[in-house]
Amino acid sequence: MTNQLTYCFLGIFLLAALVVPLLPIVLARFVAPKKPGLTKNQVYECGMETEGDTWVQFRMHYYLFAILFVVFDVEALFLFPWALVFRWGGWTGLAAITVFVGILLAGLVYAWQENVLEWE
Amino acid sequence: MMPDLTWLMTVIRLLIPAIIILAVAPVGMMYLTWLERKVIARIQGRVGPNRVGPYGLLQPLADGVKMLTKEDLIPRGADVLCHFLAPILIVVPALFLFTVLPIGPTLVAAPLTTGLLFFVAVGSVGTLAIFAAGWGSRNKFALLGATRSAAQLAAYEVPLVLSLAVIPLMTGSLNMTEIVQAQQAKWFVFTPWGLTGFILILITGLAEVNRTPFDLPEAESEIIGGFHTEYSGMKFALFYMAEFLGTLALGMLASVLFLGGWHGPFLPGPVWLLLKTFSIIFFAIWVRGTWPRFRVDHLMEFAWKVLLPLALSNLLGAAFCALKGGWIGNIVATALPISVFLLTTQLWLKPRPRPTTAWIETNSQSN
């Protein structure tokens, strides 16, 4: 298969794959009973009344982890092309990438020092 | 005059592998549930499902029919669109994972030149779906499960992707077929960097598909069902489907990348691949049957403090090994990850004074 056909296939596969979850959901709409009730449709929180709004602010900590994730995921994005053409780079390439990884590792060490990685 | 139908032929030719994947993967996933229940039952000294059909082999079908006839509940105040889309959004990427995995030398649906990257990219879409499920349910436990899940998946994705980077480093290719061909002489798991990479991908992979011991997003003893607390019937089944499809794809990925894919004596290639895949899946089930769940703080710190430096050092060790070769390269590729692992675990497990603020004292049980 040529490259273009492969991407065509992925497009067709997307449409076909949508059938897999949609078919049972639609089927269940006809087969399954539908008797909603005021009590039944309550949010399930172990039988307790839900207190206040659920959609509240998150802890700051999640954002710090998200930032760390972006840093290292983008690093991985840079590492993949380097790894692909690594043979041409040789020792110079390895030295360059070691510096690159080292800078990011310094960031990780700093985050560790500042107790950002702690999950309390 | 006949209209030009060549485009139709092309579409049909493209549809055939798609239909094969879409037919085989869900069936494989159904029998994976059967296998998991049987194995766990044996581990726990039970028999497992044995009523529906011989050895309970028809149990997955019975479960499917049961799920189909269950009422689909949507909680009051939920974000209906989010709630509806989440199960679809989680199953479709899980199915996409199988398009780039080669079963045999020519048996691959989409021989992308960037197959490995495609796998990683598609595999991480599931996080969005899990968050949509938790957010859309408007349930505090579901939202808690979803935020935990997002944090966990983000944390484990980094070492996973970095441990996969040794593969293009060594083979010079992201195409899965070429990666398997490069293992003709020697499976990657028998090299020092390959072994570390294999262990890393097993650990992080278990976390990525939310399996024990990393199944905190759905820790039933703490937060009910986690992100799928408010799902019932078919939509609930779809979440399970995605989880098992993910396990299947992970097993296949690990065997393709590190265990030599279809290479093996005597038996035909696809059989070998399936054998390797199911050994990894059996290992995952075994872990589930015997291992307690991680604590959430251990889980996060393990990913950031141990696995991430380990994956990076493995990558650098592999790069050194590729340039230097011979025994020196092998020793460096072995010693670097091991020393980094020892260092980081020592620093991580070092006893440290716990900060005591009012906030933590009142909330230490909840998160």
mmCIF file of N, CA and C in Angstrom, chain B residues 72-196:
data_model
loop_
_atom_site.group_PDB
_atom_site.id
_atom_site.type_symbol
_atom_site.label_atom_id
_atom_site.label_comp_id
_atom_site.label_asym_id
_atom_site.label_seq_id
_atom_site.Cartn_x
_atom_site.Cartn_y
_atom_site.Cartn_z
ATOM 1 N N ASP B 72 -29.805 2.605 30.768
ATOM 2 C CA ASP B 72 -28.719 3.558 30.626
ATOM 3 C C ASP B 72 -29.072 4.805 31.429
ATOM 4 N N LEU B 73 -28.408 4.984 32.561
ATOM 5 C CA LEU B 73 -28.726 6.091 33.455
ATOM 6 C C LEU B 73 -27.847 7.291 33.149
ATOM 7 N N ILE B 74 -28.462 8.454 33.089
ATOM 8 C CA ILE B 74 -27.698 9.694 32.980
ATOM 9 C C ILE B 74 -28.065 10.535 34.197
ATOM 10 N N PRO B 75 -27.102 10.815 35.078
ATOM 11 C CA PRO B 75 -27.446 11.515 36.310
ATOM 12 C C PRO B 75 -27.945 12.928 36.035
ATOM 13 N N ARG B 76 -28.766 13.385 36.950
ATOM 14 C CA ARG B 76 -29.316 14.729 36.847
ATOM 15 C C ARG B 76 -28.169 15.745 36.897
ATOM 16 N N GLY B 77 -28.248 16.767 36.053
ATOM 17 C CA GLY B 77 -27.245 17.822 36.076
ATOM 18 C C GLY B 77 -25.959 17.472 35.359
ATOM 19 N N ALA B 78 -25.933 16.301 34.720
ATOM 20 C CA ALA B 78 -24.702 15.908 34.023
ATOM 21 C C ALA B 78 -24.572 16.687 32.722
ATOM 22 N N ASP B 79 -23.339 16.792 32.268
ATOM 23 C CA ASP B 79 -23.076 17.362 30.954
ATOM 24 C C ASP B 79 -23.357 16.247 29.938
ATOM 25 N N VAL B 80 -24.548 16.300 29.333
ATOM 26 C CA VAL B 80 -25.025 15.136 28.577
ATOM 27 C C VAL B 80 -24.094 14.797 27.416
ATOM 28 N N LEU B 81 -23.618 15.818 26.740
ATOM 29 C CA LEU B 81 -22.754 15.561 25.570
ATOM 30 C C LEU B 81 -21.463 14.871 25.997
ATOM 31 N N CYS B 82 -20.824 15.418 27.023
ATOM 32 C CA CYS B 82 -19.591 14.826 27.563
ATOM 33 C C CYS B 82 -19.850 13.390 27.983
ATOM 34 N N HIS B 83 -20.948 13.203 28.692
ATOM 35 C CA HIS B 83 -21.297 11.900 29.237
ATOM 36 C C HIS B 83 -21.516 10.898 28.125
ATOM 37 N N PHE B 84 -22.111 11.360 27.020
ATOM 38 C CA PHE B 84 -22.389 10.458 25.903
ATOM 39 C C PHE B 84 -21.129 10.174 25.088
ATOM 40 N N LEU B 85 -20.297 11.213 24.881
ATOM 41 C CA LEU B 85 -19.147 11.051 23.985
ATOM 42 C C LEU B 85 -18.006 10.265 24.615
ATOM 43 N N ALA B 86 -17.886 10.327 25.941
ATOM 44 C CA ALA B 86 -16.713 9.736 26.588
ATOM 45 C C ALA B 86 -16.503 8.260 26.242
ATOM 46 N N PRO B 87 -17.525 7.395 26.359
ATOM 47 C CA PRO B 87 -17.267 5.985 26.029
ATOM 48 C C PRO B 87 -16.889 5.764 24.575
ATOM 49 N N ILE B 88 -17.430 6.601 23.676
ATOM 50 C CA ILE B 88 -17.068 6.458 22.261
ATOM 51 C C ILE B 88 -15.627 6.897 22.058
ATOM 52 N N LEU B 89 -15.299 8.017 22.693
ATOM 53 C CA LEU B 89 -13.959 8.588 22.530
ATOM 54 C C LEU B 89 -12.889 7.690 23.131
ATOM 55 N N ILE B 90 -13.255 6.820 24.038
ATOM 56 C CA ILE B 90 -12.235 5.953 24.629
ATOM 57 C C ILE B 90 -12.075 4.662 23.833
ATOM 58 N N VAL B 91 -13.135 4.202 23.182
ATOM 59 C CA VAL B 91 -13.045 2.926 22.458
ATOM 60 C C VAL B 91 -12.377 3.112 21.101
ATOM 61 N N VAL B 92 -12.702 4.207 20.409
ATOM 62 C CA VAL B 92 -12.188 4.380 19.041
ATOM 63 C C VAL B 92 -10.652 4.437 19.002
ATOM 64 N N PRO B 93 -9.987 5.229 19.855
ATOM 65 C CA PRO B 93 -8.512 5.186 19.828
ATOM 66 C C PRO B 93 -7.960 3.826 20.205
ATOM 67 N N ALA B 94 -8.634 3.127 21.134
ATOM 68 C CA ALA B 94 -8.153 1.800 21.526
ATOM 69 C C ALA B 94 -8.187 0.859 20.336
ATOM 70 N N LEU B 95 -9.183 1.033 19.454
ATOM 71 C CA LEU B 95 -9.233 0.192 18.255
ATOM 72 C C LEU B 95 -8.149 0.595 17.265
ATOM 73 N N PHE B 96 -7.871 1.911 17.225
ATOM 74 C CA PHE B 96 -6.861 2.406 16.295
ATOM 75 C C PHE B 96 -5.481 1.826 16.589
ATOM 76 N N LEU B 97 -5.238 1.477 17.845
ATOM 77 C CA LEU B 97 -3.920 0.957 18.198
ATOM 78 C C LEU B 97 -3.556 -0.261 17.371
ATOM 79 N N PHE B 98 -4.569 -1.043 16.972
ATOM 80 C CA PHE B 98 -4.271 -2.301 16.287
ATOM 81 C C PHE B 98 -3.938 -2.101 14.818
ATOM 82 N N THR B 99 -4.161 -0.896 14.288
ATOM 83 C CA THR B 99 -3.914 -0.716 12.858
ATOM 84 C C THR B 99 -2.425 -0.747 12.538
ATOM 85 N N VAL B 100 -1.570 -0.316 13.457
ATOM 86 C CA VAL B 100 -0.146 -0.241 13.132
ATOM 87 C C VAL B 100 0.645 -1.431 13.644
ATOM 88 N N LEU B 101 -0.005 -2.343 14.388
ATOM 89 C CA LEU B 101 0.733 -3.479 14.934
ATOM 90 C C LEU B 101 0.823 -4.605 13.907
ATOM 91 N N PRO B 102 2.025 -4.999 13.506
ATOM 92 C CA PRO B 102 2.142 -6.055 12.500
ATOM 93 C C PRO B 102 2.007 -7.438 13.114
ATOM 94 N N ILE B 103 1.161 -8.264 12.489
ATOM 95 C CA ILE B 103 0.962 -9.642 12.948
ATOM 96 C C ILE B 103 2.012 -10.534 12.272
ATOM 97 N N GLY B 104 2.296 -10.266 11.017
ATOM 98 C CA GLY B 104 3.282 -11.025 10.264
ATOM 99 C C GLY B 104 4.060 -10.081 9.372
ATOM 100 N N PRO B 105 5.022 -10.618 8.595
ATOM 101 C CA PRO B 105 5.870 -9.741 7.783
ATOM 102 C C PRO B 105 5.093 -8.809 6.870
ATOM 103 N N THR B 106 3.961 -9.265 6.329
ATOM 104 C CA THR B 106 3.168 -8.367 5.479
ATOM 105 C C THR B 106 1.799 -8.110 6.068
ATOM 106 N N LEU B 107 1.519 -8.724 7.204
ATOM 107 C CA LEU B 107 0.183 -8.600 7.781
ATOM 108 C C LEU B 107 0.102 -7.397 8.712
ATOM 109 N N VAL B 108 -0.050 -6.224 8.104
ATOM 110 C CA VAL B 108 -0.254 -5.039 8.928
ATOM 111 C C VAL B 108 -1.220 -4.144 8.175
ATOM 112 N N ALA B 109 -2.200 -3.609 8.916
ATOM 113 C CA ALA B 109 -3.257 -2.849 8.247
ATOM 114 C C ALA B 109 -2.737 -1.526 7.705
ATOM 115 N N ALA B 110 -1.954 -0.819 8.518
ATOM 116 C CA ALA B 110 -1.467 0.492 8.098
ATOM 117 C C ALA B 110 0.044 0.547 8.305
ATOM 118 N N PRO B 111 0.841 0.227 7.287
ATOM 119 C CA PRO B 111 2.295 0.229 7.474
ATOM 120 C C PRO B 111 2.864 1.646 7.471
ATOM 121 N N LEU B 112 2.509 2.404 8.474
ATOM 122 C CA LEU B 112 2.966 3.793 8.550
ATOM 123 C C LEU B 112 4.480 3.843 8.799
ATOM 124 N N THR B 113 5.131 4.847 8.202
ATOM 125 C CA THR B 113 6.556 5.008 8.491
ATOM 126 C C THR B 113 6.753 5.537 9.908
ATOM 127 N N THR B 114 5.710 6.135 10.462
ATOM 128 C CA THR B 114 5.799 6.668 11.825
ATOM 129 C C THR B 114 4.937 5.849 12.773
ATOM 130 N N GLY B 115 4.898 4.540 12.553
ATOM 131 C CA GLY B 115 3.973 3.690 13.292
ATOM 132 C C GLY B 115 4.063 3.823 14.799
ATOM 133 N N LEU B 116 5.291 3.827 15.311
ATOM 134 C CA LEU B 116 5.471 3.859 16.764
ATOM 135 C C LEU B 116 4.927 5.164 17.353
ATOM 136 N N LEU B 117 5.229 6.258 16.670
ATOM 137 C CA LEU B 117 4.756 7.567 17.135
ATOM 138 C C LEU B 117 3.235 7.636 17.066
ATOM 139 N N PHE B 118 2.682 7.051 15.997
ATOM 140 C CA PHE B 118 1.224 7.010 15.836
ATOM 141 C C PHE B 118 0.594 6.260 17.001
ATOM 142 N N PHE B 119 1.194 5.133 17.352
ATOM 143 C CA PHE B 119 0.682 4.332 18.471
ATOM 144 C C PHE B 119 0.642 5.160 19.753
ATOM 145 N N VAL B 120 1.758 5.852 20.027
ATOM 146 C CA VAL B 120 1.842 6.638 21.258
ATOM 147 C C VAL B 120 0.807 7.757 21.241
ATOM 148 N N ALA B 121 0.698 8.427 20.075
ATOM 149 C CA ALA B 121 -0.209 9.569 19.984
ATOM 150 C C ALA B 121 -1.654 9.123 20.174
ATOM 151 N N VAL B 122 -2.037 8.056 19.474
ATOM 152 C CA VAL B 122 -3.417 7.581 19.572
ATOM 153 C C VAL B 122 -3.692 7.048 20.975
ATOM 154 N N GLY B 123 -2.676 6.374 21.529
ATOM 155 C CA GLY B 123 -2.869 5.789 22.843
ATOM 156 C C GLY B 123 -3.148 6.797 23.937
ATOM 157 N N SER B 124 -2.671 8.029 23.760
ATOM 158 C CA SER B 124 -2.855 9.002 24.838
ATOM 159 C C SER B 124 -4.166 9.755 24.724
ATOM 160 N N VAL B 125 -4.947 9.513 23.668
ATOM 161 C CA VAL B 125 -6.244 10.196 23.545
ATOM 162 C C VAL B 125 -7.205 9.727 24.636
ATOM 163 N N GLY B 126 -7.031 8.480 25.057
ATOM 164 C CA GLY B 126 -7.920 7.916 26.066
ATOM 165 C C GLY B 126 -8.019 8.746 27.339
ATOM 166 N N THR B 127 -6.918 9.438 27.680
ATOM 167 C CA THR B 127 -6.924 10.292 28.870
ATOM 168 C C THR B 127 -8.040 11.327 28.787
ATOM 169 N N LEU B 128 -8.162 11.920 27.596
ATOM 170 C CA LEU B 128 -9.200 12.932 27.389
ATOM 171 C C LEU B 128 -10.580 12.344 27.662
ATOM 172 N N ALA B 129 -10.788 11.129 27.143
ATOM 173 C CA ALA B 129 -12.085 10.491 27.303
ATOM 174 C C ALA B 129 -12.374 10.233 28.772
ATOM 175 N N ILE B 130 -11.337 9.780 29.495
ATOM 176 C CA ILE B 130 -11.534 9.498 30.920
ATOM 177 C C ILE B 130 -11.892 10.781 31.650
ATOM 178 N N PHE B 131 -11.220 11.866 31.283
ATOM 179 C CA PHE B 131 -11.534 13.128 31.953
ATOM 180 C C PHE B 131 -12.932 13.597 31.580
ATOM 181 N N ALA B 132 -13.293 13.413 30.299
ATOM 182 C CA ALA B 132 -14.642 13.800 29.872
ATOM 183 C C ALA B 132 -15.685 13.008 30.654
ATOM 184 N N ALA B 133 -15.401 11.730 30.875
ATOM 185 C CA ALA B 133 -16.343 10.895 31.620
ATOM 186 C C ALA B 133 -16.505 11.406 33.048
ATOM 187 N N GLY B 134 -15.389 11.695 33.698
ATOM 188 C CA GLY B 134 -15.453 12.159 35.083
ATOM 189 C C GLY B 134 -16.105 13.517 35.199
ATOM 190 N N TRP B 135 -15.759 14.397 34.258
ATOM 191 C CA TRP B 135 -16.288 15.753 34.295
ATOM 192 C C TRP B 135 -17.768 15.744 33.938
ATOM 193 N N GLY B 136 -18.115 14.970 32.917
ATOM 194 C CA GLY B 136 -19.486 14.973 32.432
ATOM 195 C C GLY B 136 -20.468 14.366 33.411
ATOM 196 N N SER B 137 -19.970 13.498 34.319
ATOM 197 C CA SER B 137 -20.889 12.828 35.233
ATOM 198 C C SER B 137 -21.405 13.759 36.327
ATOM 199 N N ARG B 138 -20.684 14.800 36.601
ATOM 200 C CA ARG B 138 -21.014 15.735 37.688
ATOM 201 C C ARG B 138 -21.139 14.990 39.016
ATOM 202 N N ASN B 139 -20.219 14.086 39.229
ATOM 203 C CA ASN B 139 -20.195 13.315 40.460
ATOM 204 C C ASN B 139 -18.827 13.542 41.079
ATOM 205 N N LYS B 140 -18.803 13.787 42.382
ATOM 206 C CA LYS B 140 -17.518 14.137 42.991
ATOM 207 C C LYS B 140 -16.530 12.985 42.918
ATOM 208 N N PHE B 141 -17.014 11.777 43.117
ATOM 209 C CA PHE B 141 -16.108 10.632 43.057
ATOM 210 C C PHE B 141 -15.583 10.422 41.642
ATOM 211 N N ALA B 142 -16.483 10.632 40.665
ATOM 212 C CA ALA B 142 -16.063 10.471 39.278
ATOM 213 C C ALA B 142 -15.022 11.517 38.925
ATOM 214 N N LEU B 143 -15.243 12.744 39.384
ATOM 215 C CA LEU B 143 -14.299 13.807 39.063
ATOM 216 C C LEU B 143 -12.957 13.557 39.746
ATOM 217 N N LEU B 144 -13.033 13.059 40.975
ATOM 218 C CA LEU B 144 -11.795 12.735 41.692
ATOM 219 C C LEU B 144 -11.028 11.644 40.944
ATOM 220 N N GLY B 145 -11.771 10.642 40.498
ATOM 221 C CA GLY B 145 -11.135 9.578 39.727
ATOM 222 C C GLY B 145 -10.540 10.108 38.448
ATOM 223 N N ALA B 146 -11.251 11.036 37.800
ATOM 224 C CA ALA B 146 -10.775 11.563 36.526
ATOM 225 C C ALA B 146 -9.517 12.401 36.711
ATOM 226 N N THR B 147 -9.482 13.238 37.753
ATOM 227 C CA THR B 147 -8.285 14.058 37.951
ATOM 228 C C THR B 147 -7.096 13.181 38.324
ATOM 229 N N ARG B 148 -7.348 12.192 39.170
ATOM 230 C CA ARG B 148 -6.286 11.248 39.493
ATOM 231 C C ARG B 148 -5.768 10.593 38.235
ATOM 232 N N SER B 149 -6.724 10.171 37.413
ATOM 233 C CA SER B 149 -6.361 9.462 36.196
ATOM 234 C C SER B 149 -5.542 10.345 35.277
ATOM 235 N N ALA B 150 -5.964 11.601 35.117
ATOM 236 C CA ALA B 150 -5.217 12.496 34.236
ATOM 237 C C ALA B 150 -3.798 12.665 34.757
ATOM 238 N N ALA B 151 -3.657 12.849 36.076
ATOM 239 C CA ALA B 151 -2.329 13.016 36.656
ATOM 240 C C ALA B 151 -1.496 11.765 36.459
ATOM 241 N N GLN B 152 -2.120 10.612 36.684
ATOM 242 C CA GLN B 152 -1.381 9.352 36.568
ATOM 243 C C GLN B 152 -0.959 9.079 35.129
ATOM 244 N N LEU B 153 -1.903 9.245 34.209
ATOM 245 C CA LEU B 153 -1.581 8.937 32.816
ATOM 246 C C LEU B 153 -0.516 9.884 32.295
ATOM 247 N N ALA B 154 -0.604 11.152 32.696
ATOM 248 C CA ALA B 154 0.420 12.110 32.268
ATOM 249 C C ALA B 154 1.771 11.708 32.829
ATOM 250 N N ALA B 155 1.779 11.302 34.106
ATOM 251 C CA ALA B 155 3.051 10.979 34.751
ATOM 252 C C ALA B 155 3.696 9.754 34.119
ATOM 253 N N TYR B 156 2.879 8.746 33.765
ATOM 254 C CA TYR B 156 3.462 7.511 33.246
ATOM 255 C C TYR B 156 3.691 7.554 31.750
ATOM 256 N N GLU B 157 3.065 8.524 31.097
ATOM 257 C CA GLU B 157 3.288 8.602 29.655
ATOM 258 C C GLU B 157 4.716 9.028 29.351
ATOM 259 N N VAL B 158 5.269 9.903 30.184
ATOM 260 C CA VAL B 158 6.615 10.406 29.917
ATOM 261 C C VAL B 158 7.653 9.284 29.934
ATOM 262 N N PRO B 159 7.748 8.474 31.009
ATOM 263 C CA PRO B 159 8.723 7.374 30.947
ATOM 264 C C PRO B 159 8.404 6.347 29.872
ATOM 265 N N LEU B 160 7.106 6.159 29.567
ATOM 266 C CA LEU B 160 6.746 5.207 28.507
ATOM 267 C C LEU B 160 7.325 5.664 27.176
ATOM 268 N N VAL B 161 7.070 6.925 26.833
ATOM 269 C CA VAL B 161 7.537 7.434 25.538
ATOM 270 C C VAL B 161 9.061 7.431 25.499
ATOM 271 N N LEU B 162 9.689 7.808 26.615
ATOM 272 C CA LEU B 162 11.152 7.849 26.626
ATOM 273 C C LEU B 162 11.750 6.449 26.527
ATOM 274 N N SER B 163 11.088 5.462 27.140
ATOM 275 C CA SER B 163 11.637 4.113 27.041
ATOM 276 C C SER B 163 11.416 3.544 25.649
ATOM 277 N N LEU B 164 10.399 4.068 24.937
ATOM 278 C CA LEU B 164 10.207 3.616 23.560
ATOM 279 C C LEU B 164 11.242 4.218 22.625
ATOM 280 N N ALA B 165 11.850 5.340 23.033
ATOM 281 C CA ALA B 165 12.771 6.037 22.141
ATOM 282 C C ALA B 165 14.036 5.238 21.869
ATOM 283 N N VAL B 166 14.337 4.218 22.690
ATOM 284 C CA VAL B 166 15.523 3.412 22.403
ATOM 285 C C VAL B 166 15.341 2.604 21.128
ATOM 286 N N ILE B 167 14.093 2.345 20.764
ATOM 287 C CA ILE B 167 13.833 1.522 19.575
ATOM 288 C C ILE B 167 14.271 2.237 18.296
ATOM 289 N N PRO B 168 13.787 3.475 18.015
ATOM 290 C CA PRO B 168 14.308 4.152 16.821
ATOM 291 C C PRO B 168 15.803 4.417 16.905
ATOM 292 N N LEU B 169 16.292 4.565 18.118
ATOM 293 C CA LEU B 169 17.730 4.777 18.283
ATOM 294 C C LEU B 169 18.524 3.599 17.735
ATOM 295 N N MET B 170 18.069 2.402 18.027
ATOM 296 C CA MET B 170 18.805 1.211 17.635
ATOM 297 C C MET B 170 18.478 0.762 16.221
ATOM 298 N N THR B 171 17.222 0.919 15.803
ATOM 299 C CA THR B 171 16.839 0.401 14.490
ATOM 300 C C THR B 171 16.871 1.480 13.415
ATOM 301 N N GLY B 172 16.825 2.752 13.812
ATOM 302 C CA GLY B 172 16.774 3.825 12.829
ATOM 303 C C GLY B 172 15.452 3.876 12.098
ATOM 304 N N SER B 173 14.413 3.348 12.719
ATOM 305 C CA SER B 173 13.114 3.329 12.048
ATOM 306 C C SER B 173 11.996 3.388 13.073
ATOM 307 N N LEU B 174 10.872 4.016 12.655
ATOM 308 C CA LEU B 174 9.681 4.014 13.506
ATOM 309 C C LEU B 174 8.626 3.061 12.964
ATOM 310 N N ASN B 175 8.937 2.438 11.836
ATOM 311 C CA ASN B 175 7.990 1.505 11.237
ATOM 312 C C ASN B 175 8.046 0.179 11.993
ATOM 313 N N MET B 176 6.888 -0.270 12.448
ATOM 314 C CA MET B 176 6.845 -1.467 13.298
ATOM 315 C C MET B 176 7.394 -2.696 12.571
ATOM 316 N N THR B 177 7.086 -2.814 11.283
ATOM 317 C CA THR B 177 7.554 -3.984 10.537
ATOM 318 C C THR B 177 9.074 -4.009 10.492
ATOM 319 N N GLU B 178 9.671 -2.839 10.217
ATOM 320 C CA GLU B 178 11.136 -2.787 10.160
ATOM 321 C C GLU B 178 11.740 -3.055 11.536
ATOM 322 N N ILE B 179 11.047 -2.623 12.575
ATOM 323 C CA ILE B 179 11.548 -2.866 13.930
ATOM 324 C C ILE B 179 11.610 -4.364 14.205
ATOM 325 N N VAL B 180 10.568 -5.082 13.795
ATOM 326 C CA VAL B 180 10.582 -6.532 14.016
ATOM 327 C C VAL B 180 11.677 -7.179 13.175
ATOM 328 N N GLN B 181 11.828 -6.707 11.915
ATOM 329 C CA GLN B 181 12.855 -7.298 11.059
ATOM 330 C C GLN B 181 14.252 -7.101 11.642
ATOM 331 N N ALA B 182 14.446 -6.007 12.359
ATOM 332 C CA ALA B 182 15.749 -5.756 12.957
ATOM 333 C C ALA B 182 16.061 -6.744 14.071
ATOM 334 N N GLN B 183 15.033 -7.467 14.557
ATOM 335 C CA GLN B 183 15.254 -8.403 15.659
ATOM 336 C C GLN B 183 15.412 -9.831 15.170
ATOM 337 N N GLN B 184 15.649 -9.978 13.863
ATOM 338 C CA GLN B 184 15.812 -11.306 13.270
ATOM 339 C C GLN B 184 16.849 -12.133 14.024
ATOM 340 N N ALA B 185 18.009 -11.520 14.265
ATOM 341 C CA ALA B 185 19.100 -12.279 14.872
ATOM 342 C C ALA B 185 18.935 -12.363 16.386
ATOM 343 N N LYS B 186 18.512 -11.265 16.992
ATOM 344 C CA LYS B 186 18.511 -11.196 18.450
ATOM 345 C C LYS B 186 17.346 -10.323 18.909
ATOM 346 N N TRP B 187 16.496 -10.883 19.757
ATOM 347 C CA TRP B 187 15.407 -10.076 20.299
ATOM 348 C C TRP B 187 15.998 -8.969 21.166
ATOM 349 N N PHE B 188 15.321 -7.819 21.132
ATOM 350 C CA PHE B 188 15.868 -6.682 21.872
ATOM 351 C C PHE B 188 15.885 -6.900 23.380
ATOM 352 N N VAL B 189 15.009 -7.798 23.854
ATOM 353 C CA VAL B 189 14.942 -7.988 25.303
ATOM 354 C C VAL B 189 16.231 -8.633 25.827
ATOM 355 N N PHE B 190 17.025 -9.251 24.930
ATOM 356 C CA PHE B 190 18.267 -9.889 25.370
ATOM 357 C C PHE B 190 19.459 -8.947 25.352
ATOM 358 N N THR B 191 19.228 -7.657 25.087
ATOM 359 C CA THR B 191 20.307 -6.681 25.188
ATOM 360 C C THR B 191 20.099 -5.908 26.493
ATOM 361 N N PRO B 192 21.148 -5.340 27.054
ATOM 362 C CA PRO B 192 20.971 -4.653 28.338
ATOM 363 C C PRO B 192 19.967 -3.505 28.266
ATOM 364 N N TRP B 193 20.078 -2.665 27.208
ATOM 365 C CA TRP B 193 19.133 -1.547 27.111
ATOM 366 C C TRP B 193 17.734 -2.033 26.802
ATOM 367 N N GLY B 194 17.650 -3.177 26.061
ATOM 368 C CA GLY B 194 16.336 -3.722 25.726
ATOM 369 C C GLY B 194 15.626 -4.264 26.948
ATOM 370 N N LEU B 195 16.380 -4.896 27.832
ATOM 371 C CA LEU B 195 15.775 -5.457 29.040
ATOM 372 C C LEU B 195 15.210 -4.343 29.909
ATOM 373 N N THR B 196 16.018 -3.291 30.103
ATOM 374 C CA THR B 196 15.521 -2.153 30.891
ATOM 375 C C THR B 196 14.280 -1.562 30.229
#
